[in-house]
PDB file of C-alpha atoms in Angstrom:
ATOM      1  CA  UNK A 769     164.450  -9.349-141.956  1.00  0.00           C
ATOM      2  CA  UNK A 770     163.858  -9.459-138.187  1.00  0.00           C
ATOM      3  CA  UNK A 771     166.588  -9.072-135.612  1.00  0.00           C
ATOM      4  CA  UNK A 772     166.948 -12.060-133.238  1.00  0.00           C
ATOM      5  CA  UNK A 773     169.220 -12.137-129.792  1.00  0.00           C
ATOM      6  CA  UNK A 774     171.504 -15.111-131.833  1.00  0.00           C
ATOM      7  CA  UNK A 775     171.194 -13.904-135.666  1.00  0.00           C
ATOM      8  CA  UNK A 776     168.622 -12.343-137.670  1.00  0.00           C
ATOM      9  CA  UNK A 777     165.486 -14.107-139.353  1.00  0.00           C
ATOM     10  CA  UNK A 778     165.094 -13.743-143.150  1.00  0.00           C
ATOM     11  CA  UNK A 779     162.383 -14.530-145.337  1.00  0.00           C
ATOM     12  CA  UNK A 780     163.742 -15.960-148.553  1.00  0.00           C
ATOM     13  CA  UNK A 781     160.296 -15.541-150.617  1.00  0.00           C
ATOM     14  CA  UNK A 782     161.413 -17.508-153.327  1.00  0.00           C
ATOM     15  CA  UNK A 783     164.224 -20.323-154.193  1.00  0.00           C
ATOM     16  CA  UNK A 784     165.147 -23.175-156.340  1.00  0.00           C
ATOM     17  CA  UNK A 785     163.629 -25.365-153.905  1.00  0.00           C
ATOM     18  CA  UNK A 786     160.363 -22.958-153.405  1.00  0.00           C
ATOM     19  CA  UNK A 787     159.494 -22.604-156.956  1.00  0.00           C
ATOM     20  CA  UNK A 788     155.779 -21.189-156.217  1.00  0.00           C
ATOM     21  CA  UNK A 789     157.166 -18.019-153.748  1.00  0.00           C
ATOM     22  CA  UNK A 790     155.187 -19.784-150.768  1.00  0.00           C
ATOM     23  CA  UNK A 791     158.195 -18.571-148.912  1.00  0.00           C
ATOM     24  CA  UNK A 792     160.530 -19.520-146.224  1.00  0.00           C
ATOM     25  CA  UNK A 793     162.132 -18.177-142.685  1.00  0.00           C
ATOM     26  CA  UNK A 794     165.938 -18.661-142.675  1.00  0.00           C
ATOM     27  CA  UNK A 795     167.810 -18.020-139.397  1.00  0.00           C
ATOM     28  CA  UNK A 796     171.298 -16.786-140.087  1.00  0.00           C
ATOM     29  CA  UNK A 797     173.195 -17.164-136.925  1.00  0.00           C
ATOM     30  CA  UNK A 798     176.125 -14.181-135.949  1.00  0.00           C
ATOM     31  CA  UNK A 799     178.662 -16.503-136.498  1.00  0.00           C
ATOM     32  CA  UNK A 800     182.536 -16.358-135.063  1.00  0.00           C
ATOM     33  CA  UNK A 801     184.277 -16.666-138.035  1.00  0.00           C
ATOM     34  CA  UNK A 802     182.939 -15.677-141.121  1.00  0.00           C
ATOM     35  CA  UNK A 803     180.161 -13.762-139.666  1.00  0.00           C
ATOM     36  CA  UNK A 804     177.573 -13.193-141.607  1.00  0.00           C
ATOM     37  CA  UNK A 805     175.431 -11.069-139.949  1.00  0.00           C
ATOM     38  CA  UNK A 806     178.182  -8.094-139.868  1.00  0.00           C
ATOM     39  CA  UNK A 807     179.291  -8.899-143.280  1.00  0.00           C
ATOM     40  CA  UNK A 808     174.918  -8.117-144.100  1.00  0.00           C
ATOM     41  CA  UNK A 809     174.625  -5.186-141.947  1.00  0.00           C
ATOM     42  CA  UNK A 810     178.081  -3.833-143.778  1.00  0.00           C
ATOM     43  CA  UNK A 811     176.734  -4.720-147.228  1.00  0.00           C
ATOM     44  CA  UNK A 812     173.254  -2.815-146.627  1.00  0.00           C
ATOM     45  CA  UNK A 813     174.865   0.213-144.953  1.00  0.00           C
ATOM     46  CA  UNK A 814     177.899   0.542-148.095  1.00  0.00           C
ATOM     47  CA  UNK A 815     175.149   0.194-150.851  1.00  0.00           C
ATOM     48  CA  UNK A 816     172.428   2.365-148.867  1.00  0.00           C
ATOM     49  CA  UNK A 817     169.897  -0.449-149.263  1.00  0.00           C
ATOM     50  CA  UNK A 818     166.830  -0.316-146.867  1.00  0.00           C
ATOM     51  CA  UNK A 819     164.149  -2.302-148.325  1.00  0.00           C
ATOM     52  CA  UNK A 820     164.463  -5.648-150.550  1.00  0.00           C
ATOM     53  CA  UNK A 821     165.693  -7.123-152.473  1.00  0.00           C
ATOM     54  CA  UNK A 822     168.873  -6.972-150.253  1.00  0.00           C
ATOM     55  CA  UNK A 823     171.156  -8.187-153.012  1.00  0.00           C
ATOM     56  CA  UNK A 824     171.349  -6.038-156.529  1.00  0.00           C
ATOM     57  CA  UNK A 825     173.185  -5.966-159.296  1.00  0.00           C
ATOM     58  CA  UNK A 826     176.268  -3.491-159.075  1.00  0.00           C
ATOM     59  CA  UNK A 827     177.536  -1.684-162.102  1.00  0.00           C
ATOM     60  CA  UNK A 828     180.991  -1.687-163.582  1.00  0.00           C
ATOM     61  CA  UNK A 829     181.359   2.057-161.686  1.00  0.00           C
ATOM     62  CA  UNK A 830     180.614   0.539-158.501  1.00  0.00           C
ATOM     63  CA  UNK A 831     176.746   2.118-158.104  1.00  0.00           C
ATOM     64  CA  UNK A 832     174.298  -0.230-157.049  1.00  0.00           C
ATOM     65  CA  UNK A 833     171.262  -0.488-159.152  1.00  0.00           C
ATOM     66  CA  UNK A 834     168.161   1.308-157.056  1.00  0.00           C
ATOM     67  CA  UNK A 835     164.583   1.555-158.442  1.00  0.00           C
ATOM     68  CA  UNK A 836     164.074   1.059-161.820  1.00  0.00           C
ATOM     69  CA  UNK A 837     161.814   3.039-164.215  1.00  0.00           C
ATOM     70  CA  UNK A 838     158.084   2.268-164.927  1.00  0.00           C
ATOM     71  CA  UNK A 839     156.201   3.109-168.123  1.00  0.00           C
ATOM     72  CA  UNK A 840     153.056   1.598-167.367  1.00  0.00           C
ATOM     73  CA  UNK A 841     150.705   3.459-164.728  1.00  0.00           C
ATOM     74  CA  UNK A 842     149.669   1.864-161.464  1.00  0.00           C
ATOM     75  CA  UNK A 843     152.999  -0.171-161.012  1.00  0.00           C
ATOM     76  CA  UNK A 844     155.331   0.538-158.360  1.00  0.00           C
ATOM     77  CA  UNK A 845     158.866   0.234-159.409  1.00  0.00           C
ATOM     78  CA  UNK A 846     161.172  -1.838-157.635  1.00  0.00           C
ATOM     79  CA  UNK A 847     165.008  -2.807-157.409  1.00  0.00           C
ATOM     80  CA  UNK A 848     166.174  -5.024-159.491  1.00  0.00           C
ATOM     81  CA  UNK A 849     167.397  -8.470-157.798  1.00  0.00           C
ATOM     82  CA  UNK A 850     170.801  -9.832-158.040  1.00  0.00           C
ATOM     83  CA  UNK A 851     170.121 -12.950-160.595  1.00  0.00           C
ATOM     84  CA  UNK A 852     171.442 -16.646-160.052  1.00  0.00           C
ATOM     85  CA  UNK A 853     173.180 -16.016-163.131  1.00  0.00           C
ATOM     86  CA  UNK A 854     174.631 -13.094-162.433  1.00  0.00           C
ATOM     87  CA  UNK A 855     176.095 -15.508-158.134  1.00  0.00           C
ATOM     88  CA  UNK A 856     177.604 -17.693-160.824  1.00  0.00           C
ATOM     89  CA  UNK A 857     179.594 -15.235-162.838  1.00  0.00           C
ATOM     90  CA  UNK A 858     180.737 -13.820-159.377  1.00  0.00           C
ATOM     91  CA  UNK A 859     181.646 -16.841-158.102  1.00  0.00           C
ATOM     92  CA  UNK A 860     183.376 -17.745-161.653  1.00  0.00           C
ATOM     93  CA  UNK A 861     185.256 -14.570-161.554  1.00  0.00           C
ATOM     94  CA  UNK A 862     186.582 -15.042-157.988  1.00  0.00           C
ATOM     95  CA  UNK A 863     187.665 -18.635-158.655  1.00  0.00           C
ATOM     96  CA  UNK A 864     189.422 -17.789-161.732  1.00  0.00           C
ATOM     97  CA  UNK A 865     191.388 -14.809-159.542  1.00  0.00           C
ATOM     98  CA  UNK A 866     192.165 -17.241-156.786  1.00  0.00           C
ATOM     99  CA  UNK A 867     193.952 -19.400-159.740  1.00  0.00           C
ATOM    100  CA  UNK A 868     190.932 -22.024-160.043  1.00  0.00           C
ATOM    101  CA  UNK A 869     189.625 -23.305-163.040  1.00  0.00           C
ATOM    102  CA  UNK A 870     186.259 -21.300-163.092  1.00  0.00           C
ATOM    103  CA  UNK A 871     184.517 -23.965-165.131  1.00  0.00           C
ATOM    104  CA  UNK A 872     184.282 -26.158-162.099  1.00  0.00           C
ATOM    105  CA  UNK A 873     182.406 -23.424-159.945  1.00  0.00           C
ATOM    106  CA  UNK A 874     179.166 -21.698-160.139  1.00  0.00           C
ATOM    107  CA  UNK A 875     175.869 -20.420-157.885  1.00  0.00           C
ATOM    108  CA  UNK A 876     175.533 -24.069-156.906  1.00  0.00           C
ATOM    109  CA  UNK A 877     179.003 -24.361-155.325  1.00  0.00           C
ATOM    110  CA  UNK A 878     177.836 -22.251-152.241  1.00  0.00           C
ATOM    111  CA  UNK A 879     175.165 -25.040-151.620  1.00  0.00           C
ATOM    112  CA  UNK A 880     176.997 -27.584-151.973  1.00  0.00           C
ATOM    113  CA  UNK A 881     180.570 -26.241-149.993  1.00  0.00           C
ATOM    114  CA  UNK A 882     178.048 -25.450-147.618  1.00  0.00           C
ATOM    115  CA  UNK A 883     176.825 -28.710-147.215  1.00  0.00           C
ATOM    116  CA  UNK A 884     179.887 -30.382-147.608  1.00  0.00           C
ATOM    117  CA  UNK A 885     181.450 -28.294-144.605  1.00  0.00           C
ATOM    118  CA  UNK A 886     178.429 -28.306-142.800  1.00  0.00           C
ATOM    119  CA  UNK A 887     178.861 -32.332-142.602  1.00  0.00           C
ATOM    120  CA  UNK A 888     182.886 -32.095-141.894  1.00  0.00           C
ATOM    121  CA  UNK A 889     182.282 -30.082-138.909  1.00  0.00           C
ATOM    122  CA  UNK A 890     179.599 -32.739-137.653  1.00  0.00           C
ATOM    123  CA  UNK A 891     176.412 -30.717-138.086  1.00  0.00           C
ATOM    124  CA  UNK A 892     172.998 -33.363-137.888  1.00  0.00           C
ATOM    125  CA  UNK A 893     171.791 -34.099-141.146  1.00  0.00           C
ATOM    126  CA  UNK A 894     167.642 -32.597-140.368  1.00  0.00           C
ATOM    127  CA  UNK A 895     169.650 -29.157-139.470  1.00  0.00           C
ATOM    128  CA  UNK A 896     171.913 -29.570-142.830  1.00  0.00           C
ATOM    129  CA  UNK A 897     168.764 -30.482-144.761  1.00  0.00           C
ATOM    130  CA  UNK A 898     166.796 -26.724-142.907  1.00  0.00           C
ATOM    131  CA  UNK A 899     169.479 -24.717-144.523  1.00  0.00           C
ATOM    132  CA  UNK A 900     169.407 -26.403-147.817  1.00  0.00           C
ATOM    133  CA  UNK A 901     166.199 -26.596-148.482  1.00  0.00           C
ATOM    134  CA  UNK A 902     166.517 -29.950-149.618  1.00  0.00           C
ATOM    135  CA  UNK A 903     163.855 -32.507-149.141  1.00  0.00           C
ATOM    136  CA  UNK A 904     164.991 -35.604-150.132  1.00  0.00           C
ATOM    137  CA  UNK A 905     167.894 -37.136-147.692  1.00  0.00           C
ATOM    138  CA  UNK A 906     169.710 -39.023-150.076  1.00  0.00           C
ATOM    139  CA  UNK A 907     170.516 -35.949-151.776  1.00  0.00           C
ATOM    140  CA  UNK A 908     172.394 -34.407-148.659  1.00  0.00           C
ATOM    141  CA  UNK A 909     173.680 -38.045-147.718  1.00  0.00           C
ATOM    142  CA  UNK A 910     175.475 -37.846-151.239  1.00  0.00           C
ATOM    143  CA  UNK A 911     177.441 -34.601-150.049  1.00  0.00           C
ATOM    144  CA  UNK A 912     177.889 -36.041-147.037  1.00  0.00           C
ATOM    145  CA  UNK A 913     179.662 -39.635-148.529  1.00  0.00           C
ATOM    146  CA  UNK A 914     182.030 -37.141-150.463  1.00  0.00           C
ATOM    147  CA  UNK A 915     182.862 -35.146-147.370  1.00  0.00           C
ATOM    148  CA  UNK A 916     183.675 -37.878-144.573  1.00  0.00           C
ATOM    149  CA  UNK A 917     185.051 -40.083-147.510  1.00  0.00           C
ATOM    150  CA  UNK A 918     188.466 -40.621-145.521  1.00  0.00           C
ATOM    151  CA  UNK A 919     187.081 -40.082-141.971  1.00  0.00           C
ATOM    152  CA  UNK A 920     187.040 -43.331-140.504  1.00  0.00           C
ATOM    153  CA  UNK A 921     187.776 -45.639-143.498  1.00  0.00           C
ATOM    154  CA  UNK A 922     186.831 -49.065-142.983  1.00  0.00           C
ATOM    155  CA  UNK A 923     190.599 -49.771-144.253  1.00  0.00           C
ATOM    156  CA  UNK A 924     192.536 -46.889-142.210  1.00  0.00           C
ATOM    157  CA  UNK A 925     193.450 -49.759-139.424  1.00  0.00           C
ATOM    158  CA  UNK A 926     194.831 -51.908-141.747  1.00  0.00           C
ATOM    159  CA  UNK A 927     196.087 -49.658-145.026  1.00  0.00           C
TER     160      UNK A 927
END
């Protein structure tokens, strides 16, 4: 993580769409509303976290899971990472509170609302597509349809 005058720089060293941990730089910008760089920087300083992984599993007293235990010799322990399974229960969970059916929601929905906002607000489609990770256009293009589905309808001059 690298502090930058507009965000912070992140490597992500491994993701669905880097399988083989080749590793990519993600710019998270500051943000005005949901500000995610502040919401980080609380995150870190609550759990005490000052290395990676930045994101660990929390147990159900509230501690957040810190170096595990090593039998074999020569191996450095490490934190244990928060798993994609364990985004999608979360997510599930908070859906279900909010009064959502939580069978309709899991990790992927933060891609994809991402994406789907991302286009609403106007955002170009190679920028979309940095974020995501995705590689294939038609892929984004497909979130994209669903989100501008109403905005200017071939029919809205007529209907």
């Amino acid at each position: 993580m690298a502090e930058h005058a507009d965000g912070l720089r992140v490597m992500v060293r491994r993701s669905k769409t880097d399988q083989t941990g080749v590793g990519i730089e993600k710019a998270i910008p500051h943000g005005r509303f949901i500000r995610p760089v502040a919401l980080l920087r609380e995150w870190l300083d609550a759990a005490g976290i000052t290395e990676v992984p930045l994101f660990r599993p929390v147990s159900r007293s509230g501690r957040v899971r810190s170096m595990g235990s090593i039998a074999e010799v020569g191996i450095e322990p490490r934190a244990p990472r928060l798993t994609t399974q364990a985004v999608a229960d979360i997510i599930k969970r908070y859906a279900e509170a909010a009064g959502l059916d939580p069978a309709l929601f899991g990790a992927h929905s933060l891609r994809a609302g991402f994406i789907t906002t991302a286009a609403e607000r106007g955002a170009d489609l190679a920028r979309v597509m940095d974020v995501s990770g995705h590689r294939d256009p038609r892929t984004v293009v497909g979130y994209i349809r669903r989100a501008n589905a109403f905005k200017d309808h071939a029919g809205s001059g007529f209907l």
